[in-house]
PDB file of C-alpha atoms in Angstrom:
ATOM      1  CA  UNK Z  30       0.000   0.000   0.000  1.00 42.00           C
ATOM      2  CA  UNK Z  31       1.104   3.536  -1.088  1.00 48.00           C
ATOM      3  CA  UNK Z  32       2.214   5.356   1.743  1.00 53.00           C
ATOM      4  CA  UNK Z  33       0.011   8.432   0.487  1.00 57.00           C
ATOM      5  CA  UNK Z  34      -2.981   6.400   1.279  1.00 82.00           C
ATOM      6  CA  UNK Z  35      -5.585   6.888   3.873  1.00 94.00           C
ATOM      7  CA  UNK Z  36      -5.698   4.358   6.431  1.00 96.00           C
ATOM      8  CA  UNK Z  37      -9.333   4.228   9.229  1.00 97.00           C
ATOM      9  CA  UNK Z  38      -7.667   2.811  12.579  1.00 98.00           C
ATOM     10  CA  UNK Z  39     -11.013   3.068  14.040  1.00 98.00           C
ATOM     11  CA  UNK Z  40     -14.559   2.623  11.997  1.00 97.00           C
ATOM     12  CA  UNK Z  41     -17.431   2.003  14.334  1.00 96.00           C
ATOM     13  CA  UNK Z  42     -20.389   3.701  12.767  1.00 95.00           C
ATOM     14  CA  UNK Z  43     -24.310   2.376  12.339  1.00 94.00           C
ATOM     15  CA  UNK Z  44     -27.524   4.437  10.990  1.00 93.00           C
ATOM     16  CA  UNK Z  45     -27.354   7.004  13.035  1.00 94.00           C
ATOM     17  CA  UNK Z  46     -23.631   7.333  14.856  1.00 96.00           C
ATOM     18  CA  UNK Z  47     -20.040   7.079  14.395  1.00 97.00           C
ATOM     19  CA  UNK Z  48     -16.711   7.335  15.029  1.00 97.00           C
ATOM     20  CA  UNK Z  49     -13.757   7.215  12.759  1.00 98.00           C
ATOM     21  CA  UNK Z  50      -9.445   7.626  13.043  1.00 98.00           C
ATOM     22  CA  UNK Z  51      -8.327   8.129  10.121  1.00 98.00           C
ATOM     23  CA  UNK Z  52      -4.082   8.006   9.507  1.00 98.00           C
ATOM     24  CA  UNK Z  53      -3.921  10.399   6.751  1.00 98.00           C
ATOM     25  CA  UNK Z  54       0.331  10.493   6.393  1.00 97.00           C
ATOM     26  CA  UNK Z  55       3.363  10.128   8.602  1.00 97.00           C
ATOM     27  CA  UNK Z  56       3.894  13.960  10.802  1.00 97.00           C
ATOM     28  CA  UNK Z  57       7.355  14.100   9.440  1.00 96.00           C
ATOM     29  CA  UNK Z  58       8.655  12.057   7.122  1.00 96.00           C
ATOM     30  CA  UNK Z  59      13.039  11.718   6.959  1.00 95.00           C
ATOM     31  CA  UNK Z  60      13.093  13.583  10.347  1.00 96.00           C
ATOM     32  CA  UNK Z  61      14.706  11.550  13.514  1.00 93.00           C
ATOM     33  CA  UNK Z  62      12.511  10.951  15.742  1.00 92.00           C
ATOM     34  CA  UNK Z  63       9.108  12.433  14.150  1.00 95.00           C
ATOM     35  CA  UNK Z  64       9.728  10.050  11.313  1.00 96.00           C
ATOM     36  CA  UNK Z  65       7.433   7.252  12.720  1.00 97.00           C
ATOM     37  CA  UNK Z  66       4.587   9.444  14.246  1.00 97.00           C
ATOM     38  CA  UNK Z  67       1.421  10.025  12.176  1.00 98.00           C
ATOM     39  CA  UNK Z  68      -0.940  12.584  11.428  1.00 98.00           C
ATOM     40  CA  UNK Z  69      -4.371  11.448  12.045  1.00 98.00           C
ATOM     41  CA  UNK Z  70      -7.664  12.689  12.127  1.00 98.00           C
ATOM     42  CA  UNK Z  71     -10.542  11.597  14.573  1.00 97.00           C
ATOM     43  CA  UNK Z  72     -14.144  12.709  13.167  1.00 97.00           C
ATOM     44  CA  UNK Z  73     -17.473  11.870  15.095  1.00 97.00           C
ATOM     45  CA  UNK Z  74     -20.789  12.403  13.401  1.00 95.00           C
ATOM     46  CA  UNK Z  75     -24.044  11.820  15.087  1.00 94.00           C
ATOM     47  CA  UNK Z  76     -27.765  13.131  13.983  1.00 89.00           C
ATOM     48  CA  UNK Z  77     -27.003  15.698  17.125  1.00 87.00           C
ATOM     49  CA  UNK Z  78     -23.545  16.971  16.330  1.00 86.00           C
ATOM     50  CA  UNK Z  79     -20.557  16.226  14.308  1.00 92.00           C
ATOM     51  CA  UNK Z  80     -16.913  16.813  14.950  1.00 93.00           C
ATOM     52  CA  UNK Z  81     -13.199  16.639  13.468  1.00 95.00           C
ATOM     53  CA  UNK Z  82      -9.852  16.883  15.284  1.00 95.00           C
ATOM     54  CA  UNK Z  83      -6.140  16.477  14.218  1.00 95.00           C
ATOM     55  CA  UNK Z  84      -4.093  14.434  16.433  1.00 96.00           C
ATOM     56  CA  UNK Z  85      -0.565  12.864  15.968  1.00 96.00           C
ATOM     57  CA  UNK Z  86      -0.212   9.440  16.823  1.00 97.00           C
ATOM     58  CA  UNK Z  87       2.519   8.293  18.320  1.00 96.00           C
ATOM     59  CA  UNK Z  88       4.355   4.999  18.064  1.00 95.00           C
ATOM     60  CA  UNK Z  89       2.685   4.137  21.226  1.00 94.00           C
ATOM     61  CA  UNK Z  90      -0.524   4.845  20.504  1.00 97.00           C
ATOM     62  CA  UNK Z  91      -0.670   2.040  17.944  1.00 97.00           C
ATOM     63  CA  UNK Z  92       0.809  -0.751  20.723  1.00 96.00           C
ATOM     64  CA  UNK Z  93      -1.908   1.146  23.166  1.00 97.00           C
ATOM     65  CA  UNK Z  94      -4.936   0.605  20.775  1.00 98.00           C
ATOM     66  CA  UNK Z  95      -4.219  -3.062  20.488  1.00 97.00           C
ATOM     67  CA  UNK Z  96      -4.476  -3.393  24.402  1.00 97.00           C
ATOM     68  CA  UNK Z  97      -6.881  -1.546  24.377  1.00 97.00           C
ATOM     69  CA  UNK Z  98      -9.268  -3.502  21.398  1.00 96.00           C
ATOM     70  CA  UNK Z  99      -8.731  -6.967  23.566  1.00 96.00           C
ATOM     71  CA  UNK Z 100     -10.004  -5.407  26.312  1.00 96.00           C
ATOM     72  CA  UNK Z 101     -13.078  -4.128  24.559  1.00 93.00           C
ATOM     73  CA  UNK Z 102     -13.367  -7.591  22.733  1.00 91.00           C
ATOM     74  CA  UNK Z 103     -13.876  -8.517  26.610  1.00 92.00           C
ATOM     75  CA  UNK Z 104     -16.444  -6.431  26.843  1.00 90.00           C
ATOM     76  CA  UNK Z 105     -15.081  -4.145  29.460  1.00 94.00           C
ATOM     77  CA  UNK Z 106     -14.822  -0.283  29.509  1.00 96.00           C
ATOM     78  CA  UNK Z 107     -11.389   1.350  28.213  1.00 96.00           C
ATOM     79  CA  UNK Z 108      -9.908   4.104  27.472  1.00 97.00           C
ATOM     80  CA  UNK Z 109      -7.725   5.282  24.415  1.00 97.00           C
ATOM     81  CA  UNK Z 110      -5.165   7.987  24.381  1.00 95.00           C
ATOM     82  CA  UNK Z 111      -5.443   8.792  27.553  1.00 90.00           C
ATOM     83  CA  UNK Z 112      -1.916  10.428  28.442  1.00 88.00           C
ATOM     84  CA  UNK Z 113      -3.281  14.258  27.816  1.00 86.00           C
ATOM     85  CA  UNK Z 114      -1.409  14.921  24.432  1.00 88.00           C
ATOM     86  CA  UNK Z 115      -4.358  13.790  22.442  1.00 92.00           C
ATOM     87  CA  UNK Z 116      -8.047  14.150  22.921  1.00 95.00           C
ATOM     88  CA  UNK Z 117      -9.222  10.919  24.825  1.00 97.00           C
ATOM     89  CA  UNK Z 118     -11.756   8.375  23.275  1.00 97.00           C
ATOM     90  CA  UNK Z 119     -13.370   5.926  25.921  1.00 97.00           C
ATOM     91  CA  UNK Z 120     -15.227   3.176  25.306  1.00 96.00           C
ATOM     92  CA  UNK Z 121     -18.061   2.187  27.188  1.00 95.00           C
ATOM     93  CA  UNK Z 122     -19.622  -1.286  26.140  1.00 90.00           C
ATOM     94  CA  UNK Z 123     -23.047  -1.880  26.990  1.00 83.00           C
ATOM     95  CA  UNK Z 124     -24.642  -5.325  27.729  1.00 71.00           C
ATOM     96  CA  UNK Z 125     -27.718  -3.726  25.388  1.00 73.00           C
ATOM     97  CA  UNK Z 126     -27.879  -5.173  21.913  1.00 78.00           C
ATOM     98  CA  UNK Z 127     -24.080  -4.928  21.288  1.00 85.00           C
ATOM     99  CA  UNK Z 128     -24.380  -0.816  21.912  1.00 91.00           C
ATOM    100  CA  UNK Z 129     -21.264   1.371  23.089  1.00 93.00           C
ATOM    101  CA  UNK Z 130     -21.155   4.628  24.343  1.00 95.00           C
ATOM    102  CA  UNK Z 131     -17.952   6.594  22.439  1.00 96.00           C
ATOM    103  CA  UNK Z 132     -16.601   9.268  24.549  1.00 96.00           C
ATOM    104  CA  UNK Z 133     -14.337  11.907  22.646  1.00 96.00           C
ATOM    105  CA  UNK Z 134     -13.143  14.624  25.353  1.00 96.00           C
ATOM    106  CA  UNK Z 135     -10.904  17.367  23.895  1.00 94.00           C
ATOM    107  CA  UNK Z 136     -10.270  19.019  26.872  1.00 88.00           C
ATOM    108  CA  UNK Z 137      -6.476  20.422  26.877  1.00 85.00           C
ATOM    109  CA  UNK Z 138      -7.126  22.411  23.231  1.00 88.00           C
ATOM    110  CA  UNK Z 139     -10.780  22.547  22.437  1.00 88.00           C
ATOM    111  CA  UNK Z 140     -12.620  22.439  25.920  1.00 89.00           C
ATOM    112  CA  UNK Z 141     -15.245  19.927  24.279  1.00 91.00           C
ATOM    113  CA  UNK Z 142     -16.841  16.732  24.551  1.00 93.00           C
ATOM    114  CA  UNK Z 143     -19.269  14.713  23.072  1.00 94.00           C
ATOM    115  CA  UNK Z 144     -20.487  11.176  23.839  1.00 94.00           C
ATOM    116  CA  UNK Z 145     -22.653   9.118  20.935  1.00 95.00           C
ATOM    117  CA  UNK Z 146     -23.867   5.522  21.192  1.00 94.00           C
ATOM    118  CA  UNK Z 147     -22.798   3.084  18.380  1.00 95.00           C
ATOM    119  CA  UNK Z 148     -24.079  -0.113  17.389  1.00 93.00           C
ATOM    120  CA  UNK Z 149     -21.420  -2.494  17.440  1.00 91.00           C
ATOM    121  CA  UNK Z 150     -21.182  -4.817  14.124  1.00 91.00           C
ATOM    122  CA  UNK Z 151     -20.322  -8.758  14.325  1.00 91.00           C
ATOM    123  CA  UNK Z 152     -16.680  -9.016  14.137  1.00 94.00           C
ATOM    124  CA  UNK Z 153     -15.857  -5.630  15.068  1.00 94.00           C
ATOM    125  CA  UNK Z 154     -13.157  -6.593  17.090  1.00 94.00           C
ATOM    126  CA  UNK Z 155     -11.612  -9.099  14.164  1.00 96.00           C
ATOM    127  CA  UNK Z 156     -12.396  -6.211  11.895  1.00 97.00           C
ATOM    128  CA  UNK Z 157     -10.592  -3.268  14.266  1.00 97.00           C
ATOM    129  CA  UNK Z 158      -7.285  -5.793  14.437  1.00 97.00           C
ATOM    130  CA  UNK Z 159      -7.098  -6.033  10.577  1.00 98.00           C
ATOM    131  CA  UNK Z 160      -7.554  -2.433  10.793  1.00 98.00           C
ATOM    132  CA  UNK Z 161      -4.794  -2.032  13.154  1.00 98.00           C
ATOM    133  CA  UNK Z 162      -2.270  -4.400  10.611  1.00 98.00           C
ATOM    134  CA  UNK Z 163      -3.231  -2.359   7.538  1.00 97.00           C
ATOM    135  CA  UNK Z 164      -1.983   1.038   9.594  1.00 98.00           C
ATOM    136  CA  UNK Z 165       1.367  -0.870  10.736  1.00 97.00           C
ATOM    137  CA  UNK Z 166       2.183  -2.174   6.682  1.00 96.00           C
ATOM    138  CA  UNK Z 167       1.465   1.026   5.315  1.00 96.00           C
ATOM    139  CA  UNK Z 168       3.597   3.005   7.938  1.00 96.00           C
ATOM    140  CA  UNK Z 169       6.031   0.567   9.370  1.00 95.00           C
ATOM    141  CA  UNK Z 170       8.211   1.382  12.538  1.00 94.00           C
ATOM    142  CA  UNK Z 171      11.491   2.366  10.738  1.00 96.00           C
ATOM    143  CA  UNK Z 172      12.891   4.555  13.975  1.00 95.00           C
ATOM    144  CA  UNK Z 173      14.900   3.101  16.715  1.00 93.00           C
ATOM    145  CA  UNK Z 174      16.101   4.913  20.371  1.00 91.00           C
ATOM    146  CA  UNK Z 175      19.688   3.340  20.737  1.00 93.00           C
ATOM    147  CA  UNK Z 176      19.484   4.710  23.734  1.00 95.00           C
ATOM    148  CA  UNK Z 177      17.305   8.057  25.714  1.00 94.00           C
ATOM    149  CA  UNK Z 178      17.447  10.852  23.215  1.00 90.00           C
ATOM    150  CA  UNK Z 179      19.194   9.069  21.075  1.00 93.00           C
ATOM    151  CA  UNK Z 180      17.949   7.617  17.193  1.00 92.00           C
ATOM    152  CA  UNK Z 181      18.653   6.082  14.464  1.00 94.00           C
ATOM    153  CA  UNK Z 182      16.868   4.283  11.344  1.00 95.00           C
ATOM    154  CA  UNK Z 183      16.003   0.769  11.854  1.00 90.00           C
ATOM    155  CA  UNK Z 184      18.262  -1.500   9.394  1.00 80.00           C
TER     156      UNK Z 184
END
């Protein structure tokens, strides 16, 4: 895959609500150490109110989300990005007819929040990890830290 494709990390949507990540390109491409961090795009539409933020996703984030998709294939609550440099999305399954509340809370550069409830599909979770693959082959980790402060490209 072209590496000036779009890639959606995150697709939950149904009739009436969703929410999407979207990696759009890497932040800085040839630069030590921004090389490997992406630009990204969360966008949250609902018959109530829709919404779009740019985020940067960090190395991390990627190895966070897949934590964080087996514990929502679980079925238990979690929470994504949650260190304060991005906008936080929780997830809040519900026992309901496969329904989860998705929290977005932009608090540190917007001062906004909005929480919709999505119908989960039948092999979300399956779906999310393939998801999750597709992001990693299209921008693979090519950075390494030799040591704090300290990097170099991946041979």
């Amino acid at each position: 895959m072209a590496e000036d494709s779009t890639v959606d990390l995150i697709c939950l949507a149904d009739e009436e609500s969703s929410l999407m990540v979207r990696v759009l390109s890497r932040h800085m491409p040839g630069v030590l150490p921004w090389h490997d961090f992406l630009d990204a795009e969360i966008v949250v539409t609902s018959g109530f109110a829709q919404g779009r933020l740019d985020v940067c996703l960090a190395p991390d984030d990627l190895d966070s989300w897949s934590k964080v998709l087996r514990t929502l294939a679980a079925g238990r609550d979690a929470a994504w990005m949650d260190d304060g440099r991005n906008p936080e999305i929780r997830f809040e399954p519900s026992s309901q007819n496969g329904i989860a509340a998705v929290v977005v809370e932009d608090f540190a550069r917007t001062g906004t929040s909005v929480r919709v409830p999505v119908r989960l599909a039948d092999g979300w979770a399956d779906d999310h990890n393939e998801r999750l693959q597709r992001v990693r082959a299209t921008w693979p980790q090519e950075v390494v830290q030799t040591s704090p402060g300290a990097y170099e490209w991946r041979r």
